[in-house]
């Protein structure tokens, strides 16, 4: 595929706001996880909670979009010059030519949960939403895409992608298609997911949540730590010969196996990784860093480690950063793409946090310790429920 | 360049009283619904023990998807897919929120994994053994137009046929007061590039709200209460052989879809 320029990128997670906060915490090997203090009846687990969401309401002009997820979407737009980069793209191309493609798993369902906890008698006597929460735009998956469209004034194609935990990796693929097909000249992509009852109690019901901080690829790992995050990248058609970060390839596939368990041989994961490298025109040996999906569930990490060992040479540095941020679900694609882009730009190759003993299934690619080294290509894996897989290849021109 | 083109190889459709595209075309011509139509589709792709308990969204999406592939003569496992729904499965969202408000520790794990927006896409790829990419999208009233753009840009990017499936379900409980949607509605298209049989479709994103004073078609009237009703101008045009459909693309923009015989 034609390379797509990454003009700006940013993430806000439990580690803090912006790229520097992510890089500093990786260098210091400081986790953002804390004991679960979310909600009235917190389950015994650890979470990656973003500081300050409760105290930073949306600007008045956007108050119709109020909810935790859109607050996080707004907070995450501020660092790293993202709003200025978006405005520059808008002026360069016209607002109709800049697309908005946002990924999320649960969008602002937290607001719907809150309404159900505070129902009032409606006009006909049946239970209805309280007045302050009877805002249709936030009780639907496109709350996120619609909010970002309003907040930025962009008027190109605008859509919310919701394929569970691969959502905000797939936004890069969709935006690349929009740009390469000529429907847009640039695209603001990203992902936001926020803590809510649905995911905490839902993943708990599936038996996938650890009571301790998650330990990706550890032989004693016993589940994930949930997190929340937001992040963005501004993509634009690349100019030949111009230096900078680029999206080089994307790969997407389905497992065709199970709604909430990965294919035992990682068939879909391998297809997505191969497809991404084929589109980028690169070989496995060319990849310098791979950010793994690495949720720390027994099944995901066993399958993913085996797939990576089968595809890549021992020289690859691969890791999961979920010990720092928790599993940010629909935001994992953008957050972990930001770690991959930091690796390309700064040579900071994260290891794995909290894990002491690598599982025997891991090849030499899976690294517990951080490393420093210049790399040419970085990759990111994101896999979701429904057997929905996506891999991205980023490079430096 | 705001225009993308493709060829429609196959169409699938389901609405209350209109359990197939053939029934929908008959209704547009005659005004008669099918008297003994089933209340919901039976998703033949699922294992027998899963058919009855499959969520409404999954049942309708799989039905129209399979019908479109059959009409196109395409093996379902070969097609990448775009699943589009404004709200996803509203009954499951109602269940999740009501249970979280009363007894959060009793959430059903199956209902939770069925609550993801890509549940229908997941069941489709599992049921057909499809390893191709599948996505699931929403853009509220503009969901169908934006999903059509994504499907068309996939056709253009890879030159491969793509399956587009759009559906919404019946709202239940308090959620229905803010996200109303009535009845069950699904529509599917197999879109392909190049020469061959089928209607040609030319979609252009234009910067005006739909101003053509269109007479509301019979399908649009029939299923007006469903959240996926904004797709119906296209299905009405296809059913009566009209050459133009205007679709809400959101934010005051319109997807202008021109149709011509292949």
XYZ file of C-alpha atoms in Angstrom:
659
model
C 0.000 0.000 0.000
C 0.999 3.649 -0.336
C 2.527 4.770 2.968
C 0.411 7.096 5.100
C 2.149 9.844 7.092
C 1.576 10.026 10.853
C 1.683 13.802 11.429
C 0.902 13.793 15.146
C 0.098 11.214 17.801
C -0.783 11.125 21.475
C -2.160 8.968 24.281
C -3.589 9.580 27.751
C -3.632 6.577 30.092
C -3.285 5.751 33.775
C 0.368 6.734 33.265
C -0.632 10.329 32.580
C -1.422 12.700 29.723
C 0.609 12.649 26.536
C 3.546 10.837 25.004
C 6.205 11.948 27.463
C 4.187 10.565 30.396
C 3.991 7.178 28.654
C 7.708 7.116 27.781
C 8.806 8.291 31.245
C 6.795 5.556 32.976
C 8.174 2.889 30.636
C 11.744 4.047 31.312
C 11.144 4.115 35.069
C 9.197 0.823 34.927
C 6.460 2.508 36.928
C 2.994 0.939 36.568
C -0.208 2.965 36.333
C -2.258 0.166 37.910
C -3.947 0.630 41.294
C -6.369 -1.333 43.464
C -9.856 -1.121 42.006
C -11.605 1.921 43.461
C -14.171 2.369 40.690
C -17.860 2.278 41.561
C -19.791 1.466 44.722
C -19.023 -2.242 44.929
C -15.498 -2.579 43.567
C -14.423 -6.092 42.610
C -11.085 -7.251 44.055
C -8.881 -6.430 41.069
C -6.433 -3.792 39.799
C -7.286 -1.098 37.288
C -5.616 1.510 35.111
C -7.671 4.580 35.994
C -6.987 7.997 34.445
C -6.562 10.731 37.051
C -8.770 13.808 36.890
C -11.639 12.629 34.677
C -14.131 13.359 37.491
C -12.960 16.941 37.982
C -12.677 18.090 34.356
C -16.093 18.713 32.797
C -16.448 19.317 29.082
C -16.421 22.922 27.831
C -19.893 24.512 27.901
C -20.238 24.360 24.118
C -19.892 20.569 24.273
C -21.883 19.955 27.464
C -24.609 17.998 25.626
C -21.962 15.273 25.188
C -21.115 15.035 28.924
C -20.115 11.556 30.096
C -16.943 9.892 31.355
C -15.958 8.552 27.932
C -16.278 11.887 26.143
C -14.450 13.675 28.975
C -11.589 11.261 28.444
C -11.847 11.817 24.672
C -11.538 15.579 25.256
C -8.675 15.273 27.762
C -6.776 13.033 25.369
C -7.099 15.564 22.512
C -5.130 18.232 24.416
C -1.511 16.960 24.741
C 1.238 16.774 22.108
C -0.174 19.550 19.917
C -2.937 17.306 18.621
C -5.631 19.989 18.380
C -3.233 22.347 16.588
C -2.264 19.578 14.146
C -5.942 18.836 13.486
C -6.631 22.527 12.888
C -3.682 22.782 10.493
C -4.992 19.779 8.529
C -8.453 21.330 8.446
C -7.059 24.573 7.007
C -4.820 22.704 4.543
C -7.498 20.455 3.075
C -10.873 21.894 4.106
C -12.981 20.412 6.879
C -14.955 18.212 4.395
C -11.735 16.439 3.371
C -10.587 15.342 6.831
C -12.206 12.135 8.118
C -12.878 11.107 11.720
C -12.504 7.369 12.407
C -12.749 6.477 16.112
C -12.607 3.101 17.831
C -14.273 2.040 21.068
C -15.628 -1.066 22.698
C -18.288 0.292 25.043
C -18.294 4.014 24.107
C -20.317 5.921 26.728
C -22.391 2.993 28.020
C -21.287 4.179 31.474
C -23.828 7.019 31.071
C -26.547 4.496 30.175
C -25.621 2.426 33.245
C -25.904 5.568 35.371
C -29.354 6.341 33.927
C -30.556 2.820 34.781
C -29.330 3.276 38.338
C -31.365 6.508 38.665
C -34.548 5.814 36.682
C -37.549 8.096 37.224
C -41.228 7.621 36.315
C -41.744 8.702 32.716
C -44.732 10.537 31.218
C -46.662 7.271 30.921
C -45.565 6.024 34.355
C -43.016 3.501 33.078
C -39.374 3.936 34.126
C -37.482 6.546 32.109
C -34.074 8.234 32.115
C -33.632 11.178 34.508
C -33.753 14.548 32.733
C -30.017 15.239 32.841
C -29.242 11.920 31.187
C -32.017 11.865 28.566
C -29.549 12.826 25.836
C -29.870 10.339 22.936
C -26.455 11.137 21.428
C -24.560 9.606 24.370
C -26.550 6.358 24.670
C -25.308 4.860 21.415
C -21.931 3.597 20.160
C -21.381 6.634 17.906
C -21.318 8.918 20.961
C -17.520 8.868 20.566
C -17.271 9.570 16.829
C -20.047 12.158 17.025
C -18.360 13.926 19.929
C -14.965 14.077 18.219
C -16.622 15.415 15.063
C -18.294 18.190 17.097
C -15.176 18.926 19.134
C -12.918 19.312 16.081
C -15.272 20.758 13.453
C -14.129 18.111 10.954
C -16.781 17.230 8.345
C -15.253 14.421 6.329
C -16.515 10.849 6.581
C -17.153 10.176 10.290
C -17.651 6.754 11.819
C -17.198 4.779 15.023
C -15.574 1.354 14.726
C -16.598 -1.068 17.480
C -14.949 -4.461 17.103
C -14.167 -4.855 20.806
C -10.422 -4.820 21.579
C -9.239 -4.461 17.964
C -11.360 -1.313 17.391
C -8.721 1.394 17.469
C -6.206 -0.625 15.472
C -8.769 -1.099 12.707
C -9.314 2.671 12.525
C -5.840 2.977 10.945
C -6.813 0.480 8.229
C -10.118 2.181 7.544
C -8.534 5.646 7.416
C -5.803 4.397 5.055
C -8.532 3.115 2.723
C -10.430 6.421 2.887
C -7.268 8.353 2.031
C -6.022 5.964 -0.663
C -9.464 5.775 -2.312
C -9.580 9.579 -2.493
C -12.540 10.110 -0.150
C -10.363 12.048 2.291
C -6.993 13.803 2.264
C -6.360 13.285 5.965
C -7.968 11.513 8.900
C -8.074 11.928 12.645
C -8.068 8.380 14.030
C -8.086 7.197 17.596
C -9.787 5.273 20.316
C -11.311 5.925 23.726
C -12.693 3.488 26.282
C -13.491 4.254 29.895
C -14.056 2.174 32.991
C -17.671 1.134 33.505
C -19.692 -1.606 35.176
C -20.272 -3.499 31.927
C -16.613 -4.326 31.387
C -15.584 -4.778 35.022
C -18.440 -7.142 35.883
C -18.588 -8.631 32.377
C -14.944 -9.691 32.195
C -15.236 -10.850 35.801
C -18.192 -13.074 34.817
C -16.047 -14.625 32.090
C -13.375 -15.415 34.702
C -10.772 -13.354 32.838
C -9.905 -10.777 35.529
C -6.914 -11.162 37.872
C -7.084 -10.150 41.512
C -3.461 -8.957 41.228
C -1.757 -6.579 38.773
C -1.716 -8.401 35.421
C 1.417 -10.393 34.510
C 1.607 -10.734 30.723
C 3.369 -13.894 29.467
C 4.273 -14.974 33.022
C 3.907 -18.715 33.618
C 1.694 -17.870 36.631
C -0.459 -15.228 34.881
C -4.114 -15.488 35.831
C -5.996 -12.771 33.991
C -6.126 -9.172 32.929
C -6.276 -5.793 34.636
C -8.777 -3.458 33.015
C -7.836 0.083 32.144
C -9.151 3.200 30.446
C -7.428 5.430 27.934
C -7.763 7.707 24.958
C -5.457 8.449 22.087
C -5.273 9.863 18.582
C -3.151 9.970 15.453
C -3.435 12.427 12.591
C -2.906 10.640 9.262
C -2.308 12.214 5.891
C -1.254 11.065 2.409
C 2.556 10.809 2.543
C 4.666 13.020 0.305
C 7.403 11.025 -1.447
C 10.850 11.718 -0.015
C 9.552 13.473 3.082
C 10.976 12.213 6.394
C 8.755 11.234 9.305
C 6.682 8.472 10.851
C 4.435 6.412 8.603
C 1.777 3.725 8.651
C 3.217 1.189 6.205
C 0.785 -1.692 6.420
C -2.271 -3.111 8.085
C -3.594 -6.635 8.380
C -7.061 -7.761 9.413
C -8.543 -11.230 9.856
C -11.136 -13.321 11.645
C -10.520 -16.427 13.762
C -13.815 -18.137 12.804
C -13.508 -19.991 16.091
C -15.215 -18.621 19.230
C -16.835 -15.423 20.557
C -14.556 -14.962 23.570
C -11.654 -17.410 23.187
C -8.813 -17.184 20.669
C -8.213 -19.788 17.974
C -6.005 -22.446 19.673
C -3.323 -22.242 16.960
C -3.624 -18.474 16.594
C -4.736 -18.856 12.981
C -6.353 -15.421 12.716
C -3.504 -13.736 14.601
C -0.952 -15.170 12.167
C -3.027 -14.138 9.157
C -3.310 -10.561 10.453
C 0.448 -10.277 11.123
C 1.367 -11.788 7.727
C -1.150 -9.572 5.936
C 0.201 -6.418 7.609
C 3.796 -7.261 6.664
C 2.750 -8.184 3.103
C 0.981 -4.839 2.635
C 4.052 -3.065 3.985
C 6.304 -5.121 1.699
C 8.550 -6.163 4.606
C 9.808 -9.453 6.054
C 9.531 -10.566 9.709
C 13.280 -10.027 10.142
C 12.788 -6.322 9.306
C 10.554 -5.678 12.340
C 12.458 -4.138 15.271
C 9.718 -3.993 17.901
C 6.347 -5.720 18.228
C 3.823 -4.519 20.803
C 1.859 -7.671 21.602
C -1.806 -7.843 22.493
C -0.577 -9.683 25.631
C -3.624 -9.362 27.873
C -2.227 -11.719 30.547
C -5.119 -14.147 30.192
C -3.809 -17.724 30.048
C -5.306 -18.344 26.579
C -4.375 -15.139 24.741
C -0.743 -15.073 25.758
C -0.116 -18.781 25.049
C -1.612 -18.512 21.571
C 0.038 -15.199 20.712
C 3.500 -16.230 21.967
C 3.367 -19.414 19.869
C 2.274 -17.469 16.780
C 5.105 -14.948 17.259
C 7.668 -17.715 17.805
C 6.553 -19.357 14.560
C 6.671 -16.165 12.479
C 9.619 -14.112 13.729
C 13.374 -14.594 14.211
C 14.850 -14.626 17.732
C 16.200 -11.105 17.192
C 12.734 -9.506 17.476
C 12.032 -7.520 20.667
C 8.374 -8.176 21.506
C 6.461 -7.182 24.635
C 3.093 -6.363 26.140
C 2.718 -2.962 27.822
C -0.501 -3.905 29.648
C 1.346 -4.147 32.981
C 1.731 -0.352 32.694
C -1.706 0.685 31.421
C -4.000 -2.273 31.993
C -6.051 -3.598 29.098
C -7.685 -0.488 27.690
C -10.005 -2.557 25.409
C -11.208 -0.457 22.477
C -8.410 2.048 23.146
C -5.681 -0.618 23.193
C -5.063 -0.277 19.449
C -4.219 3.432 19.600
C -2.441 3.324 22.976
C -0.157 0.502 21.897
C 0.401 2.067 18.479
C 1.667 5.079 20.426
C 4.151 2.807 22.266
C 5.255 1.424 18.879
C 5.668 4.955 17.465
C 7.661 6.020 20.565
C 9.906 2.982 19.978
C 10.485 4.142 16.385
C 11.131 7.730 17.359
C 13.138 7.322 20.584
C 14.459 3.738 20.386
C 12.727 2.957 23.687
C 11.717 -0.718 23.492
C 9.486 -1.603 26.469
C 9.809 -4.920 28.243
C 7.045 -6.394 30.393
C 6.034 -5.195 33.840
C 5.023 -7.394 36.819
C 6.105 -10.645 35.158
C 8.994 -12.598 36.686
C 9.037 -15.991 34.949
C 8.369 -16.198 31.224
C 5.948 -18.923 30.230
C 7.662 -21.901 28.589
C 5.582 -21.297 25.458
C 7.390 -17.978 24.849
C 10.115 -17.815 22.244
C 13.169 -15.594 22.720
C 11.193 -12.739 21.120
C 9.188 -12.044 24.300
C 11.334 -9.731 26.479
C 10.802 -8.861 30.137
C 13.467 -6.129 30.264
C 13.387 -2.775 28.511
C 15.954 -2.187 25.803
C 17.256 0.815 23.872
C 18.092 0.678 20.192
C 17.370 2.324 16.868
C 14.784 0.415 14.842
C 13.310 0.954 11.371
C 9.936 -0.751 11.722
C 7.545 -1.348 14.612
C 4.402 -3.396 14.749
C 1.304 -3.597 16.958
C -1.132 -6.474 17.482
C -4.738 -6.031 18.662
C -7.183 -8.915 18.971
C -10.825 -8.717 20.020
C -13.883 -10.749 20.941
C -15.607 -12.362 18.010
C -12.162 -13.473 16.837
C -11.463 -10.042 15.372
C -7.755 -9.412 14.690
C -5.704 -6.491 13.465
C -1.964 -5.846 13.073
C -0.271 -2.604 12.055
C 3.217 -1.884 10.713
C 4.742 1.553 11.307
C 7.997 2.866 9.835
C 10.244 5.894 9.700
C 10.945 7.513 6.348
C -12.628 12.860 -5.644
C -15.677 12.030 -3.575
C -17.119 9.275 -5.780
C -16.738 5.506 -5.491
C -18.307 2.922 -7.789
C -19.193 -0.757 -7.500
C -21.576 -3.372 -8.776
C -24.315 -4.909 -6.626
C -24.031 -8.685 -6.990
C -26.634 -9.753 -4.449
C -29.237 -8.339 -2.073
C -30.643 -9.681 1.198
C -33.542 -8.162 3.153
C -35.695 -8.776 6.215
C -38.427 -6.714 7.810
C -41.549 -7.569 9.773
C -43.935 -9.239 7.311
C -41.267 -9.120 4.576
C -38.907 -12.028 5.260
C -36.916 -11.841 2.008
C -35.857 -9.455 -0.779
C -38.395 -11.163 -3.027
C -41.129 -10.391 -0.492
C -39.902 -6.793 -0.206
C -39.989 -6.304 -3.994
C -43.460 -7.845 -4.078
C -44.591 -5.445 -1.367
C -43.178 -2.426 -3.198
C -45.058 -3.528 -6.337
C -48.350 -4.602 -4.725
C -48.513 -3.180 -1.194
C -49.091 -6.657 0.253
C -47.027 -8.117 3.083
C -46.544 -11.859 3.547
C -49.419 -13.060 5.760
C -47.722 -15.970 7.493
C -44.222 -14.468 7.753
C -42.244 -15.708 10.759
C -41.730 -13.251 13.627
C -37.944 -13.568 13.394
C -35.467 -15.242 11.087
C -34.006 -18.641 11.914
C -30.240 -18.302 11.596
C -29.504 -21.508 9.670
C -25.764 -20.938 10.066
C -25.857 -21.489 13.821
C -25.836 -24.819 15.622
C -29.422 -25.990 16.372
C -29.057 -25.313 20.125
C -27.894 -21.746 19.424
C -30.613 -20.768 16.934
C -33.396 -20.118 19.397
C -31.321 -18.220 21.929
C -29.346 -16.186 19.362
C -29.854 -12.469 19.952
C -32.322 -10.745 17.596
C -29.478 -8.741 16.040
C -27.500 -11.874 15.222
C -30.553 -13.668 13.803
C -31.462 -10.878 11.388
C -27.882 -10.037 10.372
C -26.986 -13.645 9.568
C -30.226 -14.138 7.630
C -29.789 -11.180 5.279
C -26.037 -11.773 4.941
C -26.550 -15.349 3.795
C -29.373 -14.329 1.445
C -27.161 -11.704 -0.215
C -24.290 -14.184 -0.670
C -26.673 -16.771 -2.121
C -28.130 -14.208 -4.538
C -24.607 -13.215 -5.566
C -23.476 -16.817 -5.990
C -20.586 -16.105 -3.608
C -19.211 -18.513 -1.018
C -19.639 -16.603 2.303
C -16.246 -17.663 3.660
C -14.478 -15.790 0.827
C -15.903 -12.340 1.596
C -14.591 -9.594 3.879
C -17.536 -8.013 5.670
C -18.787 -4.705 7.097
C -21.500 -5.029 9.765
C -23.420 -1.817 10.425
C -25.866 -1.077 13.212
C -26.810 2.230 14.801
C -27.312 0.793 18.292
C -26.276 -2.863 18.277
C -28.537 -5.243 20.188
C -30.787 -2.956 22.245
C -32.295 -5.815 24.288
C -28.827 -6.891 25.441
C -27.861 -3.313 26.354
C -31.097 -3.078 28.372
C -30.281 -6.384 30.106
C -26.707 -5.314 30.903
C -27.696 -1.942 32.345
C -30.684 -3.282 34.303
C -28.597 -6.105 35.806
C -25.721 -3.762 36.682
C -28.214 -1.540 38.512
C -29.686 -4.404 40.539
C -27.271 -7.339 40.868
C -24.003 -6.623 39.023
C -22.278 -9.815 40.142
C -24.912 -11.912 38.349
C -24.109 -10.669 34.811
C -24.328 -13.550 32.359
C -20.949 -14.176 30.693
C -22.657 -15.170 27.438
C -24.802 -12.045 27.344
C -21.679 -9.993 28.073
C -19.727 -11.379 25.120
C -22.864 -11.016 22.985
C -23.023 -7.330 23.983
C -20.062 -6.347 21.810
C -21.037 -4.370 18.716
C -19.298 -6.960 16.525
C -21.284 -9.931 17.925
C -23.134 -10.494 14.640
C -19.866 -10.227 12.705
C -18.324 -12.758 15.082
C -21.156 -15.281 14.738
C -21.133 -14.796 10.946
C -17.413 -15.547 10.615
C -17.714 -18.512 13.001
C -20.821 -19.873 11.261
C -19.361 -19.590 7.761
C -15.764 -20.496 8.662
C -14.673 -17.121 7.305
C -11.094 -15.988 8.056
C -11.518 -12.754 6.084
C -11.578 -9.361 7.857
C -14.848 -8.303 9.463
C -15.653 -4.914 10.916
C -18.556 -3.470 12.908
C -19.439 0.202 12.728
C -21.944 2.819 13.838
C -22.669 6.435 12.925
C -26.174 6.838 14.428
C -28.553 8.105 11.639
C -25.695 8.063 9.144
C -24.649 4.477 9.918
C -25.696 2.985 6.586
C -24.180 5.722 4.419
C -20.879 5.678 6.316
C -20.745 1.866 6.291
C -21.420 1.866 2.539
C -18.429 4.207 2.100
C -16.244 1.813 4.111
C -17.449 -1.190 2.077
C -16.860 0.650 -1.213
C -13.395 1.778 -0.157
C -12.570 -1.864 0.685
C -13.716 -2.893 -2.813
C -11.520 -0.160 -4.305
C -8.506 -0.920 -2.069
C -8.362 -4.657 -2.625
C -10.428 -5.277 -5.774
C -12.283 -8.015 -3.899
C -16.048 -8.397 -3.391
C -17.251 -7.202 0.032
C -20.348 -8.056 2.061
C -22.206 -5.132 3.693
C -24.792 -6.046 6.367
C -26.991 -3.442 8.102
C -29.547 -4.052 10.862
C -31.159 -2.711 13.985
C -33.396 -4.316 16.588
C -36.391 -3.543 18.768
C -35.701 -1.272 21.726
C -36.942 -2.535 25.082
C -37.035 -1.053 28.555
C -36.087 2.484 29.538
C -33.393 2.633 26.836
C -36.206 2.733 24.280
C -37.179 6.202 25.501
C -33.860 7.690 24.309
C -32.851 5.224 21.552
C -36.174 4.311 19.958
C -36.216 1.512 17.415
C -39.196 -0.652 16.497
C -39.381 -3.998 14.765
C -36.581 -5.956 13.204
C -34.889 -4.719 10.040
C -31.936 -5.985 8.042
C -30.479 -5.363 4.606
C -27.355 -6.743 2.962
C -25.454 -6.146 -0.271
C -22.597 -8.006 -1.929
C -20.553 -5.295 -3.651
C -17.925 -5.995 -6.284
C -15.774 -4.221 -8.802
C -15.521 -4.741 -12.563
C -17.880 -6.142 -15.158
C -20.598 -8.668 -14.561
C -24.274 -8.914 -13.775
C -26.041 -6.612 -11.340
C -26.834 -2.935 -10.854
C -24.016 -0.388 -10.992
C -23.811 1.856 -7.989
C -22.057 5.222 -7.974
C -21.842 6.880 -4.544
C -20.863 10.526 -4.086
C -20.537 12.307 -0.763
C -22.039 15.755 -1.260
C -21.971 18.723 1.056
C -25.677 19.430 1.286
C -28.509 17.913 3.225
C -30.811 15.725 1.143
C -33.039 18.284 -0.573
C -34.658 16.183 -3.286
C -38.327 16.206 -2.437
C -38.569 12.445 -2.471
C -41.797 10.676 -2.089
C -41.249 8.264 0.827
C -41.041 4.777 -0.608
C -43.136 1.838 0.554
C -40.263 0.134 2.400
C -39.321 3.421 4.080
C -42.913 3.821 5.292
C -43.229 0.185 6.308
C -40.152 0.136 8.583
C -39.959 3.830 9.472
C -39.684 3.145 13.210
C -36.476 1.112 13.016
C -33.134 2.800 13.658
C -31.766 1.415 10.357
C -34.622 3.029 8.364
C -32.170 5.576 6.852
C -30.940 2.751 4.559
C -34.407 2.250 3.052
C -34.284 4.908 0.298
C -31.641 2.709 -1.376
C -33.664 -0.504 -1.035
C -36.823 1.268 -2.273
C -34.889 2.555 -5.306
C -33.487 -0.917 -5.996
C -36.959 -2.465 -5.703
C -38.687 -0.104 -8.137
C -35.745 0.393 -10.488
C -35.232 4.076 -9.625
C -31.889 5.589 -10.594
C -31.194 7.674 -7.486
C -31.234 7.310 -3.700
C -30.216 9.981 -1.213
C -28.819 8.717 2.082
C -28.220 10.674 5.298
C -24.428 10.850 5.719
C -24.541 12.878 8.952
C -23.652 16.488 9.831
C -25.852 17.884 7.058
C -24.148 15.821 4.344
C -25.683 13.358 1.909
C -24.463 10.241 0.172
C -25.898 10.489 -3.328
C -26.235 6.981 -4.770
C -26.833 6.712 -8.511
C -28.011 3.356 -9.835
C -27.879 1.990 -13.371
C -28.478 -1.394 -14.963
C -25.229 -3.261 -15.569
